[in-house]
Amino acid sequence: MDPITRFQRWLQDAKNSRQPEPTATSLATVDEAGRPSVRMVLLKQADAAGFVFYTNTRSPKGFHLAQTAVAELCFYWNPPGRQVRVHGEVEPVSESEADAYFASRAYQSQVGAWASQQSQPLSSRAALVKAAAAVALKYPRKVPRPPHWSGYRVVPQWIEFWEEKPFRLHDRIRCERTEDGTWSEQRLFP
Ligand SMILES: Cc1cc2nc3c(=O)[nH]c(=O)nc-3n(C[C@H](O)[C@H](O)[C@H](O)COP(=O)(O)O)c2cc1C
């Protein structure tokens, strides 16, 4: 089975098992000096083109990806005790893709995208609520996508599937994209 289909099945299994945030994944980036950062994001799309998440492009992660366009995602679902790592180069999604996704979001989330200067110092919670209220006043109905809010696509170079098995003899399969675009598969020691 190709790794994208396998990922989609595993994600569906996680959704079926009523995990609170099945699309949550850690996202590791590196700055230009090679210093790592990791944080959670929500996966919004996974298909043959790659794995998409959305964020503030003026956040540390956005700056990292502008400097060093590589990342790794790490999903963990329990039950059934599965990890998926997705490693690859990162590209911005198209403007139209970002517009379409932004338009699909709830009004309050759209407002929040304008109100939040993600990862900048914030004097108080009240200041954030006030900023959101000002945005809502400015855009009472239709909220345009902020220029600093968009998506990134991790284009997988390899995807690794780890599944818990008895006695720590876990399954671990690494799928690597070959030069002709097909996938090779290698079992690894756990
Ligand atoms: C479960 C979960 C999901 C999150 N999803 C996102 C997301 O999709 N996009 C985002 O920008 N931040 C998301 N965050 C917040 C990030 O983890 C992080 O705090 C923020 O993006 C700032 O990261 P940075 O300073 O490294 O750029 C999420 C946090 C959690 C706990």
Short mmCIF file of C-alpha atoms and ligand atoms in Angstrom, two decimals:
data_model
loop_
_atom_site.label_atom_id
_atom_site.label_comp_id
_atom_site.label_asym_id
_atom_site.label_seq_id
_atom_site.Cartn_x
_atom_site.Cartn_y
_atom_site.Cartn_z
CA MET A 1 0.00 0.00 0.00
CA ASP A 2 1.41 3.44 -0.84
CA PRO A 3 2.34 5.48 2.24
CA ILE A 4 -0.17 8.28 1.62
CA THR A 5 -3.05 5.80 1.57
CA ARG A 6 -1.64 4.08 4.64
CA PHE A 7 -1.39 7.43 6.44
CA GLN A 8 -4.97 8.30 5.53
CA ARG A 9 -6.15 4.95 6.88
CA TRP A 10 -4.24 5.38 10.12
CA LEU A 11 -5.63 8.90 10.53
CA GLN A 12 -9.14 7.59 9.91
CA ASP A 13 -8.54 4.83 12.51
CA ALA A 14 -7.48 7.55 14.98
CA LYS A 15 -10.62 9.55 14.20
CA ASN A 16 -12.77 6.44 14.61
CA SER A 17 -11.20 5.76 18.00
CA ARG A 18 -12.45 9.22 19.10
CA GLN A 19 -9.09 10.70 19.98
CA PRO A 20 -9.56 14.33 21.06
CA GLU A 21 -7.19 15.78 18.43
CA PRO A 22 -6.40 13.11 15.82
CA THR A 23 -4.96 15.68 13.40
CA ALA A 24 -2.56 17.16 15.98
CA THR A 25 1.07 16.72 15.07
CA SER A 26 4.35 18.04 16.34
CA LEU A 27 6.19 20.17 13.80
CA ALA A 28 9.95 20.42 14.00
CA THR A 29 11.80 23.20 12.21
CA VAL A 30 15.37 24.49 12.36
CA ASP A 31 16.73 28.03 12.24
CA GLU A 32 19.62 28.99 10.00
CA ALA A 33 22.14 27.97 12.68
CA GLY A 34 20.57 24.51 12.82
CA ARG A 35 18.90 25.05 16.21
CA PRO A 36 15.69 23.00 16.42
CA SER A 37 12.21 24.09 17.55
CA VAL A 38 9.17 21.92 17.96
CA ARG A 39 5.49 22.71 18.57
CA MET A 40 2.07 21.28 17.81
CA VAL A 41 -0.01 22.19 14.76
CA LEU A 42 -3.15 20.74 13.21
CA LEU A 43 -2.94 18.89 9.92
CA LYS A 44 -5.50 20.23 7.45
CA GLN A 45 -4.80 18.11 4.39
CA ALA A 46 -2.79 15.04 3.44
CA ASP A 47 -2.62 13.75 -0.11
CA ALA A 48 -0.09 12.87 -2.81
CA ALA A 49 1.11 16.50 -2.91
CA GLY A 50 2.01 16.57 0.79
CA PHE A 51 0.90 17.43 4.32
CA VAL A 52 -0.59 20.89 4.91
CA PHE A 53 -0.88 23.03 8.04
CA TYR A 54 -1.74 26.72 8.52
CA THR A 55 -0.12 29.36 10.67
CA ASN A 56 1.11 32.91 11.03
CA THR A 57 3.99 33.27 8.59
CA ARG A 58 5.58 35.93 10.83
CA SER A 59 5.94 33.46 13.70
CA PRO A 60 9.25 31.78 14.59
CA LYS A 61 8.20 28.71 12.62
CA GLY A 62 7.42 30.92 9.64
CA PHE A 63 10.84 32.57 9.85
CA HIS A 64 12.53 29.17 10.20
CA LEU A 65 10.77 27.85 7.13
CA ALA A 66 11.76 30.95 5.16
CA GLN A 67 15.40 30.33 6.13
CA THR A 68 15.52 26.54 6.04
CA ALA A 69 12.64 25.00 4.16
CA VAL A 70 12.69 21.57 5.75
CA ALA A 71 10.53 20.13 8.52
CA GLU A 72 9.42 16.97 10.20
CA LEU A 73 5.96 16.12 11.49
CA CYS A 74 5.37 13.51 14.17
CA PHE A 75 1.90 12.11 14.86
CA TYR A 76 1.12 9.84 17.80
CA TRP A 77 -2.15 8.01 18.34
CA ASN A 78 -2.90 5.82 21.32
CA PRO A 79 -4.83 3.57 21.10
CA PRO A 80 -3.68 1.81 19.00
CA GLY A 81 -0.08 2.91 19.71
CA ARG A 82 1.03 4.28 16.38
CA GLN A 83 3.52 6.95 15.38
CA VAL A 84 4.00 8.46 11.92
CA ARG A 85 6.93 10.68 11.02
CA VAL A 86 6.84 12.76 7.85
CA HIS A 87 10.10 14.32 6.74
CA GLY A 88 10.63 16.61 3.80
CA GLU A 89 11.04 19.94 2.18
CA VAL A 90 8.42 22.59 2.80
CA GLU A 91 6.71 24.87 0.32
CA PRO A 92 4.04 27.53 0.82
CA VAL A 93 0.56 26.61 -0.35
CA SER A 94 -0.82 28.72 -3.20
CA GLU A 95 -2.62 31.98 -2.44
CA SER A 96 -5.89 30.52 -3.74
CA GLU A 97 -5.51 27.42 -1.55
CA ALA A 98 -4.90 29.57 1.52
CA ASP A 99 -7.86 31.83 0.63
CA ALA A 100 -10.17 28.84 0.22
CA TYR A 101 -9.13 27.31 3.54
CA PHE A 102 -9.33 30.64 5.39
CA ALA A 103 -12.83 31.22 4.01
CA SER A 104 -13.90 27.81 5.35
CA ARG A 105 -12.92 28.70 8.93
CA ALA A 106 -15.33 29.89 11.61
CA TYR A 107 -15.79 33.68 11.81
CA GLN A 108 -14.17 33.91 15.27
CA SER A 109 -11.12 31.99 14.04
CA GLN A 110 -10.82 34.35 11.09
CA VAL A 111 -10.98 37.30 13.48
CA GLY A 112 -8.37 35.65 15.71
CA ALA A 113 -5.96 35.32 12.80
CA TRP A 114 -5.94 39.13 12.50
CA ALA A 115 -5.92 39.78 16.24
CA SER A 116 -2.98 37.54 17.09
CA GLN A 117 0.57 38.66 16.45
CA GLN A 118 1.62 35.09 17.05
CA SER A 119 4.56 34.59 19.42
CA GLN A 120 5.00 38.36 20.09
CA PRO A 121 4.83 39.56 23.73
CA LEU A 122 1.26 40.32 24.84
CA SER A 123 0.59 42.62 27.81
CA SER A 124 -2.58 40.91 29.00
CA ARG A 125 -5.38 38.60 27.95
CA ALA A 126 -7.67 41.66 27.93
CA ALA A 127 -5.45 43.24 25.26
CA LEU A 128 -5.99 40.20 23.02
CA VAL A 129 -9.76 40.26 23.56
CA LYS A 130 -9.74 44.00 22.76
CA ALA A 131 -7.73 43.42 19.59
CA ALA A 132 -10.22 40.74 18.50
CA ALA A 133 -13.15 43.08 19.19
CA ALA A 134 -11.52 45.80 17.06
CA VAL A 135 -11.08 43.34 14.18
CA ALA A 136 -14.72 42.23 14.50
CA LEU A 137 -15.80 45.87 14.33
CA LYS A 138 -13.72 46.41 11.20
CA TYR A 139 -14.94 43.20 9.54
CA PRO A 140 -18.47 42.54 10.86
CA ARG A 141 -19.25 39.93 8.21
CA LYS A 142 -16.61 38.92 5.72
CA VAL A 143 -13.05 38.69 7.00
CA PRO A 144 -10.29 38.77 4.36
CA ARG A 145 -7.29 36.49 4.88
CA PRO A 146 -4.47 38.36 6.61
CA PRO A 147 -1.37 38.63 4.41
CA HIS A 148 0.68 37.02 7.19
CA TRP A 149 -1.56 33.99 7.56
CA SER A 150 -1.11 31.06 5.20
CA GLY A 151 -0.27 27.41 4.87
CA TYR A 152 2.79 25.26 4.34
CA ARG A 153 3.04 21.90 2.67
CA VAL A 154 5.56 19.32 3.84
CA VAL A 155 6.45 17.38 0.70
CA PRO A 156 7.55 14.02 2.07
CA GLN A 157 10.97 12.65 1.27
CA TRP A 158 10.25 9.82 3.66
CA ILE A 159 7.34 8.70 5.82
CA GLU A 160 7.88 6.30 8.67
CA PHE A 161 5.18 4.13 10.23
CA TRP A 162 5.73 2.77 13.73
CA GLU A 163 3.26 0.43 15.37
CA GLU A 164 3.35 -0.92 18.88
CA LYS A 165 3.70 -4.72 19.16
CA PRO A 166 4.14 -7.01 22.19
CA PHE A 167 7.51 -7.26 23.99
CA ARG A 168 8.79 -4.06 22.37
CA LEU A 169 9.21 -5.89 19.07
CA HIS A 170 7.48 -3.01 17.32
CA ASP A 171 6.91 -2.67 13.60
CA ARG A 172 8.75 0.14 11.88
CA ILE A 173 8.50 0.73 8.14
CA ARG A 174 10.26 3.58 6.37
CA CYS A 175 8.89 4.56 2.94
CA GLU A 176 11.25 6.68 0.90
CA ARG A 177 10.46 8.54 -2.28
CA THR A 178 12.67 7.38 -5.12
CA GLU A 179 13.96 9.52 -7.96
CA ASP A 180 11.21 8.40 -10.32
CA GLY A 181 8.56 9.45 -7.79
CA THR A 182 7.58 5.95 -6.64
CA TRP A 183 8.07 4.73 -3.07
CA SER A 184 10.56 2.20 -1.73
CA GLU A 185 9.88 0.47 1.57
CA GLN A 186 12.36 -0.66 4.20
CA ARG A 187 11.73 -2.35 7.55
CA LEU A 188 13.87 -0.92 10.37
CA PHE A 189 14.78 -2.24 13.80
CA PRO A 190 12.43 -0.58 16.25
C1 LIG B 1 -3.09 20.81 19.77
C2 LIG B 1 -2.48 22.10 19.26
C3 LIG B 1 -2.70 22.49 17.95
C4 LIG B 1 -2.15 23.66 17.45
N1 LIG B 1 -2.35 23.98 16.14
C5 LIG B 1 -1.75 25.08 15.61
C6 LIG B 1 -1.87 25.35 14.22
O1 LIG B 1 -2.48 24.61 13.43
N2 LIG B 1 -1.23 26.46 13.75
C7 LIG B 1 -0.51 27.29 14.57
O2 LIG B 1 0.01 28.28 14.09
N3 LIG B 1 -0.37 27.04 15.89
C8 LIG B 1 -0.97 25.94 16.43
N4 LIG B 1 -0.82 25.66 17.76
C9 LIG B 1 0.05 26.55 18.58
C10 LIG B 1 1.52 26.17 18.34
O3 LIG B 1 1.84 24.97 19.02
C11 LIG B 1 2.51 27.27 18.76
O4 LIG B 1 2.31 27.62 20.12
C12 LIG B 1 2.38 28.53 17.91
O5 LIG B 1 2.10 28.22 16.56
C13 LIG B 1 3.66 29.37 17.97
O6 LIG B 1 4.73 28.61 17.46
P1 LIG B 1 6.14 29.27 17.06
O7 LIG B 1 6.39 30.40 18.05
O8 LIG B 1 7.15 28.17 17.21
O9 LIG B 1 6.04 29.75 15.64
C14 LIG B 1 -1.37 24.49 18.29
C15 LIG B 1 -1.15 24.11 19.63
C16 LIG B 1 -1.70 22.93 20.10
C17 LIG B 1 -1.45 22.53 21.53
#
